[in-house]
Amino acid sequence: MTSAHIGRLIDAAAATIRDHAEELSALDRAIGDGDHGINMSRGFEAIVDQRAALAELPLDAALQKAGMTLVMKVGGASGPLYGSLLMAMGKAGEDASAVDRLSEGVDAVRKRGKSAPGEKTMLDVLVPLLDALRAGPADPIAAARQAADAGLEATRAMQATKGRASFLGERSVGHLDPGARSSALLVHAVCDVLEGRS
Ligand code: ADP
Ligand code: MG
C-alpha cells in the first residue's frame, strides 16, 4: 500500500459518500432521523481535509488517524462505529493480511455497537463481506462486491433491533438500512481502487 493508494482510497470513499449523501439521508428519514448522509459527508470531508498528511503515513497509522477523525467529527452513531472499524483495522499489525485487518475492524464494530448480524445494521454488510473473503474466493473483488450487495438487500426484510430504527419495531421492516447502504458504497469504492478503476 503506497501513499498514492491511500490518497486514491480517500478520494474514492469521499466521492461515493458525497454522490450518495441525499440517498443515505432519505433512507435514514424512513427509519431513523434523516441525518446519515450528512453525518457520513461531514466525516469523510474531514478525512479529505487531512489527505496529504494521511497519505504520508504508513497504512496502520493512516487508518487509525482517519478512524479518530470519524469518531470526533461525526455526531451520529455511525461515527464511533465506522471510527472503531478503521482504528481497529489500523491496529491489526503491519504484517496483517487485508482479511485479518477487516476481521479486527468488524470485531470492533460488534463490540462498540453491542450488535450482531441480523439486526439491520452495517454489520449485515460487513460480516457477509468478511465471511465471503475468508472463504478464499477465486475472484475476491467480485466476491466482495456480491457479498456487500446481497448483505444490503437482505436488510430490507429485517426488523431493526439496534440503533434508532429499533424504535420503529415492525415498521422498520421493508426498508434498506442506511448504514448497510453506506457500507456497501464504501466496499464498492475500495474495490474500484483495487481494480485500478479510480
Ligand atoms: P444516528 O442513528 O445516531 O442518527 P446515523 O444515522 O449516522 O446515526 O447512522 C445510523 C446507522 O448506524 C444505522 O443505519 C446502522 O447501520 C448503524 N448503527 C446504529 N446503531 C448500531 C449498532 N448498535 N451496531 C451497528 N450499527 C449500528
Ligand atoms: Mg441518523
CSV table of N, CA and C in Angstrom, one decimal, residues 1-18 44 47-48 51 54-55 57-60 62-63 66 86 89 98 101 141 185-198:
chain,number,residue,atom,x,y,z
A,1,MET,N,0.9,-1.2,0.0
A,1,MET,CA,0.0,0.0,0.0
A,1,MET,C,0.9,1.2,0.0
A,2,THR,N,0.8,2.0,-1.1
A,2,THR,CA,1.7,3.2,-1.2
A,2,THR,C,0.9,4.4,-0.8
A,3,SER,N,1.5,5.6,-0.8
A,3,SER,CA,0.8,6.8,-0.4
A,3,SER,C,-0.2,7.1,-1.5
A,4,ALA,N,0.1,6.8,-2.8
A,4,ALA,CA,-0.8,7.0,-3.9
A,4,ALA,C,-2.1,6.2,-3.7
A,5,HIS,N,-1.9,4.9,-3.2
A,5,HIS,CA,-3.1,4.1,-2.9
A,5,HIS,C,-4.0,4.8,-1.8
A,6,ILE,N,-3.3,5.2,-0.7
A,6,ILE,CA,-4.1,5.8,0.4
A,6,ILE,C,-4.8,7.0,-0.1
A,7,GLY,N,-4.2,7.8,-0.9
A,7,GLY,CA,-4.9,9.0,-1.5
A,7,GLY,C,-6.0,8.6,-2.3
A,8,ARG,N,-5.9,7.6,-3.2
A,8,ARG,CA,-7.0,7.2,-4.0
A,8,ARG,C,-8.1,6.6,-3.2
A,9,LEU,N,-7.8,5.9,-2.2
A,9,LEU,CA,-8.9,5.3,-1.3
A,9,LEU,C,-9.7,6.4,-0.7
A,10,ILE,N,-9.0,7.4,-0.2
A,10,ILE,CA,-9.6,8.6,0.5
A,10,ILE,C,-10.6,9.3,-0.6
A,11,ASP,N,-10.0,9.5,-1.7
A,11,ASP,CA,-10.8,10.2,-2.8
A,11,ASP,C,-12.0,9.4,-3.2
A,12,ALA,N,-11.8,8.1,-3.4
A,12,ALA,CA,-13.0,7.3,-3.8
A,12,ALA,C,-14.0,7.1,-2.8
A,13,ALA,N,-13.6,7.0,-1.5
A,13,ALA,CA,-14.6,6.8,-0.4
A,13,ALA,C,-15.4,8.1,-0.3
A,14,ALA,N,-14.6,9.2,-0.2
A,14,ALA,CA,-15.3,10.5,0.0
A,14,ALA,C,-16.3,10.8,-1.2
A,15,ALA,N,-15.8,10.5,-2.4
A,15,ALA,CA,-16.7,10.8,-3.6
A,15,ALA,C,-18.0,10.0,-3.6
A,16,THR,N,-17.9,8.7,-3.2
A,16,THR,CA,-19.1,7.9,-3.2
A,16,THR,C,-20.1,8.4,-2.1
A,17,ILE,N,-19.5,8.8,-1.0
A,17,ILE,CA,-20.4,9.3,0.1
A,17,ILE,C,-21.0,10.6,-0.3
A,18,ARG,N,-20.2,11.5,-0.9
A,18,ARG,CA,-20.8,12.8,-1.4
A,18,ARG,C,-21.9,12.6,-2.5
A,44,PHE,N,-16.3,12.2,6.1
A,44,PHE,CA,-15.4,11.9,5.0
A,44,PHE,C,-14.8,13.2,4.4
A,47,ILE,N,-11.8,13.8,6.5
A,47,ILE,CA,-10.7,12.9,6.1
A,47,ILE,C,-10.0,13.5,4.9
A,48,VAL,N,-10.8,14.0,3.9
A,48,VAL,CA,-10.3,14.6,2.7
A,48,VAL,C,-9.4,15.8,3.1
A,51,ARG,N,-6.0,14.7,3.8
A,51,ARG,CA,-5.5,13.8,2.8
A,51,ARG,C,-4.0,13.8,2.7
A,54,LEU,N,-2.4,12.2,5.7
A,54,LEU,CA,-2.7,10.7,5.8
A,54,LEU,C,-1.9,9.9,4.8
A,55,ALA,N,-1.7,10.5,3.6
A,55,ALA,CA,-1.0,9.8,2.5
A,55,ALA,C,0.5,9.6,2.8
A,57,LEU,N,1.6,8.8,5.8
A,57,LEU,CA,1.7,7.8,6.9
A,57,LEU,C,1.7,6.4,6.4
A,58,PRO,N,2.3,5.5,7.2
A,58,PRO,CA,2.1,4.1,6.9
A,58,PRO,C,0.6,3.7,7.0
A,59,LEU,N,0.2,2.7,6.4
A,59,LEU,CA,-1.2,2.3,6.3
A,59,LEU,C,-1.8,2.2,7.7
A,60,ASP,N,-1.1,1.6,8.7
A,60,ASP,CA,-1.6,1.4,10.0
A,60,ASP,C,-2.0,2.7,10.7
A,62,ALA,N,-2.3,5.6,9.2
A,62,ALA,CA,-3.3,6.4,8.4
A,62,ALA,C,-4.8,5.9,8.8
A,63,LEU,N,-4.9,4.6,8.9
A,63,LEU,CA,-6.2,4.1,9.3
A,63,LEU,C,-6.6,4.5,10.7
A,66,ALA,N,-7.5,8.3,10.5
A,66,ALA,CA,-8.8,8.5,9.8
A,66,ALA,C,-10.0,8.1,10.7
A,86,LEU,N,-12.2,1.5,11.4
A,86,LEU,CA,-10.9,1.9,10.9
A,86,LEU,C,-9.8,1.9,11.9
A,89,MET,N,-8.8,-1.7,12.3
A,89,MET,CA,-8.1,-2.2,11.1
A,89,MET,C,-6.6,-1.7,11.1
A,98,ALA,N,-5.2,-8.3,4.5
A,98,ALA,CA,-6.4,-7.5,4.4
A,98,ALA,C,-7.6,-8.1,5.1
A,101,ARG,N,-7.1,-7.7,8.8
A,101,ARG,CA,-7.5,-6.3,9.2
A,101,ARG,C,-9.0,-6.1,9.3
A,141,ILE,N,-12.4,-9.6,-5.5
A,141,ILE,CA,-13.1,-8.3,-5.7
A,141,ILE,C,-14.6,-8.6,-6.0
A,185,LEU,N,-21.6,1.0,-0.3
A,185,LEU,CA,-20.9,2.0,-1.1
A,185,LEU,C,-19.4,2.1,-0.9
A,186,LEU,N,-19.0,2.0,0.4
A,186,LEU,CA,-17.6,2.0,0.7
A,186,LEU,C,-16.9,0.8,0.1
A,187,VAL,N,-17.5,-0.4,0.2
A,187,VAL,CA,-16.9,-1.6,-0.3
A,187,VAL,C,-16.7,-1.5,-1.8
A,188,HIS,N,-17.7,-1.0,-2.5
A,188,HIS,CA,-17.5,-0.8,-4.0
A,188,HIS,C,-16.4,0.2,-4.3
A,189,ALA,N,-16.3,1.3,-3.5
A,189,ALA,CA,-15.3,2.3,-3.7
A,189,ALA,C,-13.9,1.7,-3.5
A,190,VAL,N,-13.7,0.9,-2.5
A,190,VAL,CA,-12.4,0.2,-2.3
A,190,VAL,C,-12.1,-0.7,-3.4
A,191,CYS,N,-13.1,-1.5,-3.8
A,191,CYS,CA,-13.0,-2.4,-5.0
A,191,CYS,C,-12.5,-1.7,-6.2
A,192,ASP,N,-13.2,-0.5,-6.5
A,192,ASP,CA,-12.8,0.3,-7.7
A,192,ASP,C,-11.3,0.6,-7.6
A,193,VAL,N,-10.9,1.1,-6.5
A,193,VAL,CA,-9.5,1.4,-6.3
A,193,VAL,C,-8.6,0.2,-6.5
A,194,LEU,N,-8.9,-0.9,-5.9
A,194,LEU,CA,-8.1,-2.1,-6.0
A,194,LEU,C,-8.0,-2.6,-7.5
A,195,GLU,N,-9.1,-2.4,-8.2
A,195,GLU,CA,-9.1,-2.8,-9.6
A,195,GLU,C,-8.5,-1.7,-10.5
A,196,GLY,N,-8.1,-0.6,-10.0
A,196,GLY,CA,-7.5,0.4,-10.8
A,196,GLY,C,-8.5,1.3,-11.5
A,197,ARG,N,-9.8,1.2,-11.1
A,197,ARG,CA,-10.8,1.9,-11.9
A,197,ARG,C,-10.9,3.4,-11.4
A,198,SER,N,-10.4,3.7,-10.2
A,198,SER,CA,-10.4,5.1,-9.8
A,198,SER,C,-9.2,5.4,-8.9
